[in-house]
PDB file of C-alpha atoms and ligand atoms in Angstrom:
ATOM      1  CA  UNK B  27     138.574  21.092  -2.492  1.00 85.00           C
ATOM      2  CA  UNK B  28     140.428  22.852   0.598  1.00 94.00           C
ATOM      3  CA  UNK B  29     144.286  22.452   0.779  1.00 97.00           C
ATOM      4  CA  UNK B  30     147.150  22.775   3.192  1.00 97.00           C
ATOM      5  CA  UNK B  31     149.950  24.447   2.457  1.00 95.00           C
ATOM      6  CA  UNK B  32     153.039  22.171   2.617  1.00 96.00           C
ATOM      7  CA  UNK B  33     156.239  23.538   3.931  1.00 90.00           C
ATOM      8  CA  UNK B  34     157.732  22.203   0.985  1.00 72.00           C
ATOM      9  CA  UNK B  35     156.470  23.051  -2.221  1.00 73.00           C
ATOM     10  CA  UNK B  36     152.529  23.362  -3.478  1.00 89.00           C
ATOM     11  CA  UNK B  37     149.616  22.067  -1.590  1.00 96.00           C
ATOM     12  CA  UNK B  38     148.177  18.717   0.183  1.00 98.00           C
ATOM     13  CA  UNK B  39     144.049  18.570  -1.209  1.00 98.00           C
ATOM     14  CA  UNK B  40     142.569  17.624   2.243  1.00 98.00           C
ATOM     15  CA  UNK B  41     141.054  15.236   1.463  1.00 98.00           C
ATOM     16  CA  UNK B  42     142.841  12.245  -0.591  1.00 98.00           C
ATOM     17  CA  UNK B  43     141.797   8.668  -1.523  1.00 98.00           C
ATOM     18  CA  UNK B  44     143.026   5.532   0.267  1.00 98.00           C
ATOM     19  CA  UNK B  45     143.863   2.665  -2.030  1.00 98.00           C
ATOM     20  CA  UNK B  46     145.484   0.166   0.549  1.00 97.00           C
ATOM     21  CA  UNK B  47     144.170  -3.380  -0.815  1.00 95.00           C
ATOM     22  CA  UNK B  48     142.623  -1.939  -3.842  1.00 96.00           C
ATOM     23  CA  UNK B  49     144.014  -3.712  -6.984  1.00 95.00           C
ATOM     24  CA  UNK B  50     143.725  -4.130 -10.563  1.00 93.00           C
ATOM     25  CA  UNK B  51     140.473  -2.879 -12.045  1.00 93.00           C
ATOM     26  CA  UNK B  52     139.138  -2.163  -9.249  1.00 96.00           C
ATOM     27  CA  UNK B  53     141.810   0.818  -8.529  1.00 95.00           C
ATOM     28  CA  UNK B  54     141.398   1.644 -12.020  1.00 95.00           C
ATOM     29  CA  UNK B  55     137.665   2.084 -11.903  1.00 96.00           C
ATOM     30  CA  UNK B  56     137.883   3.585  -8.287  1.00 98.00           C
ATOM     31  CA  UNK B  57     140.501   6.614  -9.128  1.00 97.00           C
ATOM     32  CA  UNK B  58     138.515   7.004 -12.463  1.00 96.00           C
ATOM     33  CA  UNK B  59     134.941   7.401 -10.492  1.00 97.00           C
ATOM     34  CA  UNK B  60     136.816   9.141  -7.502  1.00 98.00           C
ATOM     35  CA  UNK B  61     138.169  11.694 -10.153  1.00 98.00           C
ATOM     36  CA  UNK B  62     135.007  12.311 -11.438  1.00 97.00           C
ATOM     37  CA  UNK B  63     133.444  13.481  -7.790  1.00 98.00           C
ATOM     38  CA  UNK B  64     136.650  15.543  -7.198  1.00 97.00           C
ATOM     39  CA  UNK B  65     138.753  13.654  -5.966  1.00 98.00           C
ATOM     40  CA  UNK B  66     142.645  15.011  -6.649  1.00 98.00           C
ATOM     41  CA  UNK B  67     144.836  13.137  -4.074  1.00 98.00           C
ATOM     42  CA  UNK B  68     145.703   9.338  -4.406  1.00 98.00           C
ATOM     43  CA  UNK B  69     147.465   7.717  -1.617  1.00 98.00           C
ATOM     44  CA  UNK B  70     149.681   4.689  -2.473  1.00 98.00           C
ATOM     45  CA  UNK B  71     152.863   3.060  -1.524  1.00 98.00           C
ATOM     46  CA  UNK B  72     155.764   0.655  -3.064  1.00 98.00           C
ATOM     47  CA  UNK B  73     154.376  -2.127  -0.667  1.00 97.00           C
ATOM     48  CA  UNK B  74     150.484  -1.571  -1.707  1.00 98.00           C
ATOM     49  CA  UNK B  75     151.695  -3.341  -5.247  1.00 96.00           C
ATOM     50  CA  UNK B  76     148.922  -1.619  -7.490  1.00 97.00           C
ATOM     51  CA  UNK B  77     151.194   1.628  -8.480  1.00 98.00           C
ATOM     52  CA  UNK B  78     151.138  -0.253 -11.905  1.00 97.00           C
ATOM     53  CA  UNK B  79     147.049  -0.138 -11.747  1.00 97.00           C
ATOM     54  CA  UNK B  80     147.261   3.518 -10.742  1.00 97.00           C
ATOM     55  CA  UNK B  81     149.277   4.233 -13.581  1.00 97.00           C
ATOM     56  CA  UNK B  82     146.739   2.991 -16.001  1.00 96.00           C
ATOM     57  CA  UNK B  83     144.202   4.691 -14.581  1.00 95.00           C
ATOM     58  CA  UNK B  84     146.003   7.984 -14.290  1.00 96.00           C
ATOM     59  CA  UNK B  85     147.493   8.479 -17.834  1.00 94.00           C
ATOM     60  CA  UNK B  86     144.018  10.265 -19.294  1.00 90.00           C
ATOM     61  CA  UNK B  87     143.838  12.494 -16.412  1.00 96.00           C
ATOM     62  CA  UNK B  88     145.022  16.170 -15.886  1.00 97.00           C
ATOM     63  CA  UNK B  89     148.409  14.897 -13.993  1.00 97.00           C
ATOM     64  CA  UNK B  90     149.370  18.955 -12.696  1.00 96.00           C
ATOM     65  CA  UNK B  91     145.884  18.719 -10.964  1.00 97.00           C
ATOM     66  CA  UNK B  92     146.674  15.327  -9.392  1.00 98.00           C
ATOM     67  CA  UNK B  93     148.187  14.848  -6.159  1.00 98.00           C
ATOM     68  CA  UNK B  94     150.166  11.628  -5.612  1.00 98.00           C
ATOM     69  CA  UNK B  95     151.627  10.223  -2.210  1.00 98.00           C
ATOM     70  CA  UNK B  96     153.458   7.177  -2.662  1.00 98.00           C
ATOM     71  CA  UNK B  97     155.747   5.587  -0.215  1.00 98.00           C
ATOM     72  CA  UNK B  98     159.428   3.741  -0.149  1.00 98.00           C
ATOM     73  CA  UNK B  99     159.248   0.326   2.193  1.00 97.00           C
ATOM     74  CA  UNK B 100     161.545  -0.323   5.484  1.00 96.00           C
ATOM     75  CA  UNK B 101     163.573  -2.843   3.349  1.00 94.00           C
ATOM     76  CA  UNK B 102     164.625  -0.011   1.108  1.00 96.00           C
ATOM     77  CA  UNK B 103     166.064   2.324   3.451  1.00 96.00           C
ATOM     78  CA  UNK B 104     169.986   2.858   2.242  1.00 96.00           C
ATOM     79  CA  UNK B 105     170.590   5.743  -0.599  1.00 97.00           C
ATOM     80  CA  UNK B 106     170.730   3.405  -3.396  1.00 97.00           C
ATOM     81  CA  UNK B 107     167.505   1.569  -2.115  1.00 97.00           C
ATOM     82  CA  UNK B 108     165.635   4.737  -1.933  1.00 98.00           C
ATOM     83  CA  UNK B 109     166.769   6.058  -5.655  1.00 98.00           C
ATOM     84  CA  UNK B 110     165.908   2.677  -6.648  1.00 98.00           C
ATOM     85  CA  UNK B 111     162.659   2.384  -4.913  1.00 98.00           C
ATOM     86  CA  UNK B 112     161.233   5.619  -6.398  1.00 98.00           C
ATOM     87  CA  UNK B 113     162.707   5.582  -9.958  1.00 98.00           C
ATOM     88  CA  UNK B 114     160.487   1.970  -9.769  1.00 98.00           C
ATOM     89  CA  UNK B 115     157.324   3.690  -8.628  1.00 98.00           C
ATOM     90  CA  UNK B 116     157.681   6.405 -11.092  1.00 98.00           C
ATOM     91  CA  UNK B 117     158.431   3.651 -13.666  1.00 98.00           C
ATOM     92  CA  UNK B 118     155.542   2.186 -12.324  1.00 98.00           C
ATOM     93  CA  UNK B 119     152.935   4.930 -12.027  1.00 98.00           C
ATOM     94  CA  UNK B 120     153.881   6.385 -15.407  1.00 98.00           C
ATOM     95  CA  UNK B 121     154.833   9.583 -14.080  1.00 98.00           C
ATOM     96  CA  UNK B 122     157.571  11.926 -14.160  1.00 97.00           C
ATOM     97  CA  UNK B 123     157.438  13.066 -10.598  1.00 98.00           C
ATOM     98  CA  UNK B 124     155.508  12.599  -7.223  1.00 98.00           C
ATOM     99  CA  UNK B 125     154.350  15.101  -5.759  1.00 98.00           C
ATOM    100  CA  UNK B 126     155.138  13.498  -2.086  1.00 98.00           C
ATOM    101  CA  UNK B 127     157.062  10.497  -1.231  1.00 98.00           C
ATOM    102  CA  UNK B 128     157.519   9.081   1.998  1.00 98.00           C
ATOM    103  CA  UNK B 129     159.225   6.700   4.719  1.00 98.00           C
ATOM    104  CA  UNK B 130     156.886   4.439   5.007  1.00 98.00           C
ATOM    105  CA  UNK B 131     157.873   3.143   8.235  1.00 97.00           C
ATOM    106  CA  UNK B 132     161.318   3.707  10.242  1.00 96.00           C
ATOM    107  CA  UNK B 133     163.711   0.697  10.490  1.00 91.00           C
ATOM    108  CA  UNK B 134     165.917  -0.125  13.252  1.00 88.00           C
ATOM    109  CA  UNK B 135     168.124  -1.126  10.600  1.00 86.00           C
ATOM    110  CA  UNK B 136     168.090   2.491   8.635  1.00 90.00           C
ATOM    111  CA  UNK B 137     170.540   5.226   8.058  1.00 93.00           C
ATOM    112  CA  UNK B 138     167.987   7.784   8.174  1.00 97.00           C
ATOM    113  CA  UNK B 139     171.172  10.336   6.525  1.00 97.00           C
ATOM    114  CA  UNK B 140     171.832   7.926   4.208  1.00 97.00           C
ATOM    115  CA  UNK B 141     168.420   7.079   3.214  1.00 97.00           C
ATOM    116  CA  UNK B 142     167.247  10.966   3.321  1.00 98.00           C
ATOM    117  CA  UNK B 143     170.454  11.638   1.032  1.00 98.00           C
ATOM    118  CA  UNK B 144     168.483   9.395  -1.399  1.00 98.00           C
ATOM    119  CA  UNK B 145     165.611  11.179  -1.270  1.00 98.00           C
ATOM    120  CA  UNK B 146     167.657  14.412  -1.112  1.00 98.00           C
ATOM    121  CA  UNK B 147     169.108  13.529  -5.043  1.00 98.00           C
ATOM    122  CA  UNK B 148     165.349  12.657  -6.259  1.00 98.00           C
ATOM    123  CA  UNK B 149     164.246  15.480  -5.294  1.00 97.00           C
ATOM    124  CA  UNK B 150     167.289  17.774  -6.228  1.00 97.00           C
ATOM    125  CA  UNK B 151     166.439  15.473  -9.769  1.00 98.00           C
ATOM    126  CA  UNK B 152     162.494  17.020  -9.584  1.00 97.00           C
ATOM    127  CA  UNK B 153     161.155  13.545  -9.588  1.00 98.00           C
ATOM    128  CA  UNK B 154     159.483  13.795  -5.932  1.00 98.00           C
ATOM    129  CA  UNK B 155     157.956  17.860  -5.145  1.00 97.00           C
ATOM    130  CA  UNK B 156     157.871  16.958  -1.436  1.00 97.00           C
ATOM    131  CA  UNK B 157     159.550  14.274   1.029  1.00 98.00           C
ATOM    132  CA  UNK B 158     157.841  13.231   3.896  1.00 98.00           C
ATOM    133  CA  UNK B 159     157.984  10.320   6.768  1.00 98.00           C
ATOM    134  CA  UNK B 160     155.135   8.250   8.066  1.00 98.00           C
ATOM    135  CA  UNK B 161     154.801   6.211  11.361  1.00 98.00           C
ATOM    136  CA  UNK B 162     157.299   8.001  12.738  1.00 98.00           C
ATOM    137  CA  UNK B 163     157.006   8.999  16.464  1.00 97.00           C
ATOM    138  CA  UNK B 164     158.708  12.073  18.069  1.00 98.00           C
ATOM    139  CA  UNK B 165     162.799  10.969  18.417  1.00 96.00           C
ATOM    140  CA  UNK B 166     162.907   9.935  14.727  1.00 96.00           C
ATOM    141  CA  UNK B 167     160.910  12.892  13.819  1.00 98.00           C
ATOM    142  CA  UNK B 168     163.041  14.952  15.250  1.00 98.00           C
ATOM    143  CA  UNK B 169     166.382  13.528  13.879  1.00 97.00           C
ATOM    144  CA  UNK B 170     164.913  13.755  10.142  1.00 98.00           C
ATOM    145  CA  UNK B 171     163.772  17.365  10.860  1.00 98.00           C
ATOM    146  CA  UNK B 172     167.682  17.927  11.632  1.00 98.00           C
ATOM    147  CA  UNK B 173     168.817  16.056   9.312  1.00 98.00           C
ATOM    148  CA  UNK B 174     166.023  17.628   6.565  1.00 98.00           C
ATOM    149  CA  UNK B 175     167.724  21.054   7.881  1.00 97.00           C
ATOM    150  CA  UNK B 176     171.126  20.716   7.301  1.00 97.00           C
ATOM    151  CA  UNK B 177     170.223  19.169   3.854  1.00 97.00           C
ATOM    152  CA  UNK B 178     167.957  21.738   2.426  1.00 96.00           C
ATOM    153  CA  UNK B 179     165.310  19.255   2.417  1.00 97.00           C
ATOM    154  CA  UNK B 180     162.428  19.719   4.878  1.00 96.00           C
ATOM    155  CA  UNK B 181     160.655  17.192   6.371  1.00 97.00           C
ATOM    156  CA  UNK B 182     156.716  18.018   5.096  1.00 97.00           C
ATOM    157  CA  UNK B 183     154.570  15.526   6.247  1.00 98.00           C
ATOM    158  CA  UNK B 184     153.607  13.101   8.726  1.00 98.00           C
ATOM    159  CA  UNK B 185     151.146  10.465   8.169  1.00 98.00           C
ATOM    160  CA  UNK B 186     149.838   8.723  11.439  1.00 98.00           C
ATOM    161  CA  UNK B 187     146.957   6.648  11.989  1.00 98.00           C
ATOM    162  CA  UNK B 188     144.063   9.027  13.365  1.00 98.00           C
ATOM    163  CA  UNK B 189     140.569   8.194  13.876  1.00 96.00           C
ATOM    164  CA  UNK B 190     138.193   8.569  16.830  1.00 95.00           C
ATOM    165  CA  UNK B 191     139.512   5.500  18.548  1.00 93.00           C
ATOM    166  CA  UNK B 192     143.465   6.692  18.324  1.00 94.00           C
ATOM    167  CA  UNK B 193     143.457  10.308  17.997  1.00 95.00           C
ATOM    168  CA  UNK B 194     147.268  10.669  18.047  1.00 97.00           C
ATOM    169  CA  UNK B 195     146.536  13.629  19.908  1.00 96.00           C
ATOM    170  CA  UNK B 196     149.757  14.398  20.852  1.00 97.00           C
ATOM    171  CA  UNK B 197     152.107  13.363  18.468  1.00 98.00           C
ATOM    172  CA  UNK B 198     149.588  15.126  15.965  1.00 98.00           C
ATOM    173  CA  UNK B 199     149.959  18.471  17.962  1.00 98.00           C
ATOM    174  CA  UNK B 200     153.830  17.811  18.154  1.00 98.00           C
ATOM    175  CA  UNK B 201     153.811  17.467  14.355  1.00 98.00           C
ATOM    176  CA  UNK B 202     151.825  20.644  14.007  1.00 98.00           C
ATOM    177  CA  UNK B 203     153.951  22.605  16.297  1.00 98.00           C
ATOM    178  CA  UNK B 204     157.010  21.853  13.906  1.00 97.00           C
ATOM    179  CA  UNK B 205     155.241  22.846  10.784  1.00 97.00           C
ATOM    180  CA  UNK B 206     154.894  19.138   9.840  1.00 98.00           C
ATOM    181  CA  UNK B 207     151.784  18.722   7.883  1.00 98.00           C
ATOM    182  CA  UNK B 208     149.766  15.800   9.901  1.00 98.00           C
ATOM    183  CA  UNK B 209     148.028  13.208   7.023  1.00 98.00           C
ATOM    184  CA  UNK B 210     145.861  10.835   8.977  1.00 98.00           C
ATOM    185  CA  UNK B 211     145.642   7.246   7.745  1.00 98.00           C
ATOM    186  CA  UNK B 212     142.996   4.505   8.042  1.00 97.00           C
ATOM    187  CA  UNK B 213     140.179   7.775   9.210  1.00 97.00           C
ATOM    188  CA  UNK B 214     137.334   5.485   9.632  1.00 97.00           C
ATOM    189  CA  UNK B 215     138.914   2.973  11.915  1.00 92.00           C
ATOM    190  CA  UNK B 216     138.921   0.074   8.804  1.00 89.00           C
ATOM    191  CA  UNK B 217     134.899   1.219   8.482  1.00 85.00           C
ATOM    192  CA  UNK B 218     134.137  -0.419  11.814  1.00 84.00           C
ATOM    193  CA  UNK B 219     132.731   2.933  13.102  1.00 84.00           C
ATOM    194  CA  UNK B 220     129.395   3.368  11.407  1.00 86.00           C
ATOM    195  CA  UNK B 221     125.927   3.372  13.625  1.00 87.00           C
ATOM    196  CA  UNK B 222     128.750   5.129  16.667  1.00 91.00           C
ATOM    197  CA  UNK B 223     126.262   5.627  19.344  1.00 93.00           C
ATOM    198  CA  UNK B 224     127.996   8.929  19.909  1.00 95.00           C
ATOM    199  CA  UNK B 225     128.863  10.455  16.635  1.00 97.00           C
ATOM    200  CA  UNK B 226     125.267   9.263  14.793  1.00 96.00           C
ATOM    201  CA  UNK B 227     123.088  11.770  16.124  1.00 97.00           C
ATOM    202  CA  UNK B 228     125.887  14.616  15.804  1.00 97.00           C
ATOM    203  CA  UNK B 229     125.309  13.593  11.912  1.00 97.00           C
ATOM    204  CA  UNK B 230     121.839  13.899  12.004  1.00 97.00           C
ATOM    205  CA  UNK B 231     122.374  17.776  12.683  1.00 97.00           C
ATOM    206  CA  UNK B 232     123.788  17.860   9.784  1.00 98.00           C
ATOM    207  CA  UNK B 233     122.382  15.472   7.653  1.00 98.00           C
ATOM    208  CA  UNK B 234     126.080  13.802   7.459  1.00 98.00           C
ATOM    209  CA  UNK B 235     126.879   9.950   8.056  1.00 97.00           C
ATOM    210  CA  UNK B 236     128.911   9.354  10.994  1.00 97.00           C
ATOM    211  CA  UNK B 237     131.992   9.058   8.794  1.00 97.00           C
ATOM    212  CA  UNK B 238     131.809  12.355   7.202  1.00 98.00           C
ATOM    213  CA  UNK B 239     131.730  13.632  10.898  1.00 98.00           C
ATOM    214  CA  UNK B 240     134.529  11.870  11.508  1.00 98.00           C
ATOM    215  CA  UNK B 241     136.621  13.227   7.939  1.00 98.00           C
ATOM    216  CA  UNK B 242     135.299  16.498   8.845  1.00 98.00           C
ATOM    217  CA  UNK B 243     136.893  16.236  12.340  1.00 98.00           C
ATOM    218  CA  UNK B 244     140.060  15.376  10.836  1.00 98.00           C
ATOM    219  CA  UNK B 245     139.608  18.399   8.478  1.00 98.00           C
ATOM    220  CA  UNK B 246     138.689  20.835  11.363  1.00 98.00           C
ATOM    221  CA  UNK B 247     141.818  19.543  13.547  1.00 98.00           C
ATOM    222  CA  UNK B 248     144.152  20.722  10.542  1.00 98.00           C
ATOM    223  CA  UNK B 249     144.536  17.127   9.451  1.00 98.00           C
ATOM    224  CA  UNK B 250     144.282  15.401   6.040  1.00 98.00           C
ATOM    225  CA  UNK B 251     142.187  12.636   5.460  1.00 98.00           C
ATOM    226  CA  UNK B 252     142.799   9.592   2.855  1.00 98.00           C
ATOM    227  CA  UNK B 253     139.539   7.224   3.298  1.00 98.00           C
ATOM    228  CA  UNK B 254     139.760   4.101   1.316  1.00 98.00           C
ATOM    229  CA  UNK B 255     136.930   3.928  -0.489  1.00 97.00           C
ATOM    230  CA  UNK B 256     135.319   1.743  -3.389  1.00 97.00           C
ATOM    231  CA  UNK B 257     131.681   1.767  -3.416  1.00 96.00           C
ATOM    232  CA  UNK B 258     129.920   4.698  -5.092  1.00 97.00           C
ATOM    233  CA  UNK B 259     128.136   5.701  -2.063  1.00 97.00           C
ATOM    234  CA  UNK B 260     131.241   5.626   0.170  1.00 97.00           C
ATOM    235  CA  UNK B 261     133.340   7.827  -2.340  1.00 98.00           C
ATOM    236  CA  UNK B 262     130.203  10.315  -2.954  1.00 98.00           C
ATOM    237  CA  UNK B 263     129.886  10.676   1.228  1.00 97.00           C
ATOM    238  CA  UNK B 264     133.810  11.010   2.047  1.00 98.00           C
ATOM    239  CA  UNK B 265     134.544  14.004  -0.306  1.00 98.00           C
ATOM    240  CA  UNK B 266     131.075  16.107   0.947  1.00 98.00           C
ATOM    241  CA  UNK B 267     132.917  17.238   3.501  1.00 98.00           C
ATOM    242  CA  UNK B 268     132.901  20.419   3.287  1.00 98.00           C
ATOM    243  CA  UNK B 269     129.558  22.303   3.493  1.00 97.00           C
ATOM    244  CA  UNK B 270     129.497  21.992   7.081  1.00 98.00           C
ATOM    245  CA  UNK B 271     130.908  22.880  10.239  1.00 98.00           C
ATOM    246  CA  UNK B 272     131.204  20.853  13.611  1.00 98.00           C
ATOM    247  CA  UNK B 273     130.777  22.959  17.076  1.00 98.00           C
ATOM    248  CA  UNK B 274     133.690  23.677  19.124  1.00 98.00           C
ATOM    249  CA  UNK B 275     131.645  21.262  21.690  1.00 98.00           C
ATOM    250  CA  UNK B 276     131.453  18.597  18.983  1.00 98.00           C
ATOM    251  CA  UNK B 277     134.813  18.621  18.270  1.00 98.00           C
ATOM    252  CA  UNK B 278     135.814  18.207  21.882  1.00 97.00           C
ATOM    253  CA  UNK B 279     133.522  14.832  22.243  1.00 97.00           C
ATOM    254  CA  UNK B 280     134.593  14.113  18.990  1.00 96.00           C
ATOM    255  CA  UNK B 281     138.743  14.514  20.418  1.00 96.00           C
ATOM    256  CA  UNK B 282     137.632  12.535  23.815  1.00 94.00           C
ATOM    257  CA  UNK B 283     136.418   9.632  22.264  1.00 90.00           C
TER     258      UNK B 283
HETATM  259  N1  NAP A   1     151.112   4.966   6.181  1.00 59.80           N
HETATM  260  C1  NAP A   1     150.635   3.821   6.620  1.00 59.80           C
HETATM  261  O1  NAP A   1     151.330   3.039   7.298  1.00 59.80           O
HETATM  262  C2  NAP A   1     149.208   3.468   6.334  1.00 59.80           C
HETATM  263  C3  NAP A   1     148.586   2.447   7.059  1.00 59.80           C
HETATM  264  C4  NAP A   1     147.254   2.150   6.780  1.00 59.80           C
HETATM  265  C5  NAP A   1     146.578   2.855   5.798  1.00 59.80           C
HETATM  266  N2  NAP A   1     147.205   3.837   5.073  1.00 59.80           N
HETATM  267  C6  NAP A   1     146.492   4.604   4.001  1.00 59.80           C
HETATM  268  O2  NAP A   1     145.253   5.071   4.531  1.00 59.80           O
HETATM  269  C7  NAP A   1     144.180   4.626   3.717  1.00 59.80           C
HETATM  270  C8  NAP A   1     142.897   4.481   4.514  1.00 59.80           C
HETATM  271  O3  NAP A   1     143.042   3.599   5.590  1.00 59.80           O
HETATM  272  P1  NAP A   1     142.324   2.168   5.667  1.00 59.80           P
HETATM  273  O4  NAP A   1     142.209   1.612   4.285  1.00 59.80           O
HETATM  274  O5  NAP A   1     143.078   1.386   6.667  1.00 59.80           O
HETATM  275  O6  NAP A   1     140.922   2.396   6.337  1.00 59.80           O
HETATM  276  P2  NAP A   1     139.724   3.480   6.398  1.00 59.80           P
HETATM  277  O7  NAP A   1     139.837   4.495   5.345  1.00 59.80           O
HETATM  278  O8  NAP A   1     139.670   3.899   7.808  1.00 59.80           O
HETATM  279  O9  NAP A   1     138.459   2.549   6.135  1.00 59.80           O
HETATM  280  C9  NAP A   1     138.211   1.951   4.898  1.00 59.80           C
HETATM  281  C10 NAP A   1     136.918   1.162   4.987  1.00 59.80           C
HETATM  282  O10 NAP A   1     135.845   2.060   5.266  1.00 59.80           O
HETATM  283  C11 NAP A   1     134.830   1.899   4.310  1.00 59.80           C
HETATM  284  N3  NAP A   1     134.245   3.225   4.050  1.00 59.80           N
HETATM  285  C12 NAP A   1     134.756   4.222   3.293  1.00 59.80           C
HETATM  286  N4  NAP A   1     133.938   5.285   3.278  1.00 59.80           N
HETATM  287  C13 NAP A   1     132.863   4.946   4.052  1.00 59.80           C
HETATM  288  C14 NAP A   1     131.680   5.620   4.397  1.00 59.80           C
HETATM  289  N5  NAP A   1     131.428   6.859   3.966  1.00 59.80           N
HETATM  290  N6  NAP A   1     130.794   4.969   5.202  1.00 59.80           N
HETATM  291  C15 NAP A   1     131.029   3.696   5.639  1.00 59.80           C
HETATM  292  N7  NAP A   1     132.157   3.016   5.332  1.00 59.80           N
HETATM  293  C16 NAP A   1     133.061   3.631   4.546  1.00 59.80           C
HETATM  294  C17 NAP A   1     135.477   1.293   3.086  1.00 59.80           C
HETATM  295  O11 NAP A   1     134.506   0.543   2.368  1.00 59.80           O
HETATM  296  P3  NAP A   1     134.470   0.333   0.756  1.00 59.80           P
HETATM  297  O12 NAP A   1     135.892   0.141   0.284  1.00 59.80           O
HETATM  298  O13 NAP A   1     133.610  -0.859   0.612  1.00 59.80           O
HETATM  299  O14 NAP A   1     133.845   1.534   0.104  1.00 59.80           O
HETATM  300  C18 NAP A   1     136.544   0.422   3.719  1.00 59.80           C
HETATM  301  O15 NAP A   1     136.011  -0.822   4.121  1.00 59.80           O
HETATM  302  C19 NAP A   1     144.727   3.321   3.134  1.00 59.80           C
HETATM  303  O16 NAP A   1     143.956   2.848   2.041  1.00 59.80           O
HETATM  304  C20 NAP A   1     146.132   3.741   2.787  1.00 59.80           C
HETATM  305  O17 NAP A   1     146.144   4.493   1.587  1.00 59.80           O
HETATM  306  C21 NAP A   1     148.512   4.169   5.345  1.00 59.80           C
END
């Protein structure tokens, strides 16, 4: 599995596994199968209430090879709220440490300081590797950069929606620019993108679906992936990724869709 290097500490596996909606022993017998194909990266949040689930089906795996992303809710954004938030998910997940936790959304409400001196004490504590934002444009980005600066704690990671139908093009490349790892979210559109008149026949080149295309395009634009997948076909296709290699014209009609 390829990696990025995180301007924080270790490395993001490209490609990671969605769980949004996935519960009980379903995520159980998802992460377990997913493991078993390769899969090291499990994307959850606070709000997607199966961290519990995870746990369970975590605590027989090799947890140094795992990557976990988990995520702290709007509602949670003051210092206490944040220490509270994680020390629940870790509770939860059966972990010592995650290796990257994130704002799940901004709040109009937040004190980003406030909220990143939270995160600044877990991680000070070694109970979250890396700290990271999602949804956030470019003005909030840029304060929790500043703020990430002055504290010693840098902001690593993105994670935006990107998929052919909202490439994010810009605030991706902004994100890039700054050394902010990009992690794109919901890749396959929700799954409403199979039979693409456009991106099929690229596939058949290959012999790839039209949603490995699409994870591969992520891949090739420097992006992470997290697919949510359950069935065993869609968990073998989103992680055989990586034995080939879109065109520089493919990846152009692939960014202009
Ligand atoms: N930070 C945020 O605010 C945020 C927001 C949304 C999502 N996320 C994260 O991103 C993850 C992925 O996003 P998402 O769940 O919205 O959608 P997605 O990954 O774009 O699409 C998931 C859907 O695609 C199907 N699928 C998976 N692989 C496929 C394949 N090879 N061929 C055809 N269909 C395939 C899945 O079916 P099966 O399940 O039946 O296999 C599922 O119905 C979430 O689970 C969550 O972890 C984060």
């Amino acid at each position: 599995m390829q990696s990025l290097e995180l301007r924080g500490d270790g490395k993001i596996p490209m490609v990671g596994l969605g769980t949004y909606g996935v519960l009980g022993e379903q995520v159980g017998k998802t992460i377990k199968r997913a493991w078993e194909l390769g899969y090291r990266h499990v994307d959850t949040a606070r709000n997607y209430g199966n961290e519990r689930d995870i746990g369970r089906a975590i605590k027989d795996l090799n947890r140094e090879e795992l990557f976990i992303t988990s995520k702290v809710p709007p509602s949670s954004l003051t210092r206490q709220g944040v220490i509270n938030s994680i020390n629940q998910s870790l509770e939860d997940l059966g972990t010592d440490y995650v290796d990257l936790f994130l704002i799940h959304w901004p709040s109009e409400n937040m004190d980003l300081e406030m909220a990143m001196e939270g995160f600044k004490k877990m991680r000070d504590e070694g109970k979250i590797i890396n700290f990271g934002v999602s949804n956030f444009g470019t003005i909030d980005l840029d304060m929790a950069i500043d703020i990430g600066e002055e504290m010693g704690m840098p902001v690593t990671v993105n994670q935006i929606q990107i998929n052919p139908r909202n490439n994010n093009e810009n605030l991706r490349k902004y994100c890039q620019n700054k050394g902010v790892a990009v992690v794109g979210y919901s890749p396959l559109g929700g799954g409403e993108m199979t039979g693409n008149p456009v991106i099929e026949p690229i596939g058949e080149k290959y012999g790839k679906s039209v949603s490995q295309v699409i994870i591969r395009w992520l891949i090739q634009n420097g992006v992470v992936a997290i697919p949510k997948a359950t069935s065993e076909q869609h968990l073998r296709e989103d992680i055989e990724v990586f034995d080939f290699e879109l065109s520089q014209d493919e990846m152009r009609i692939l960014n202009k869709l």
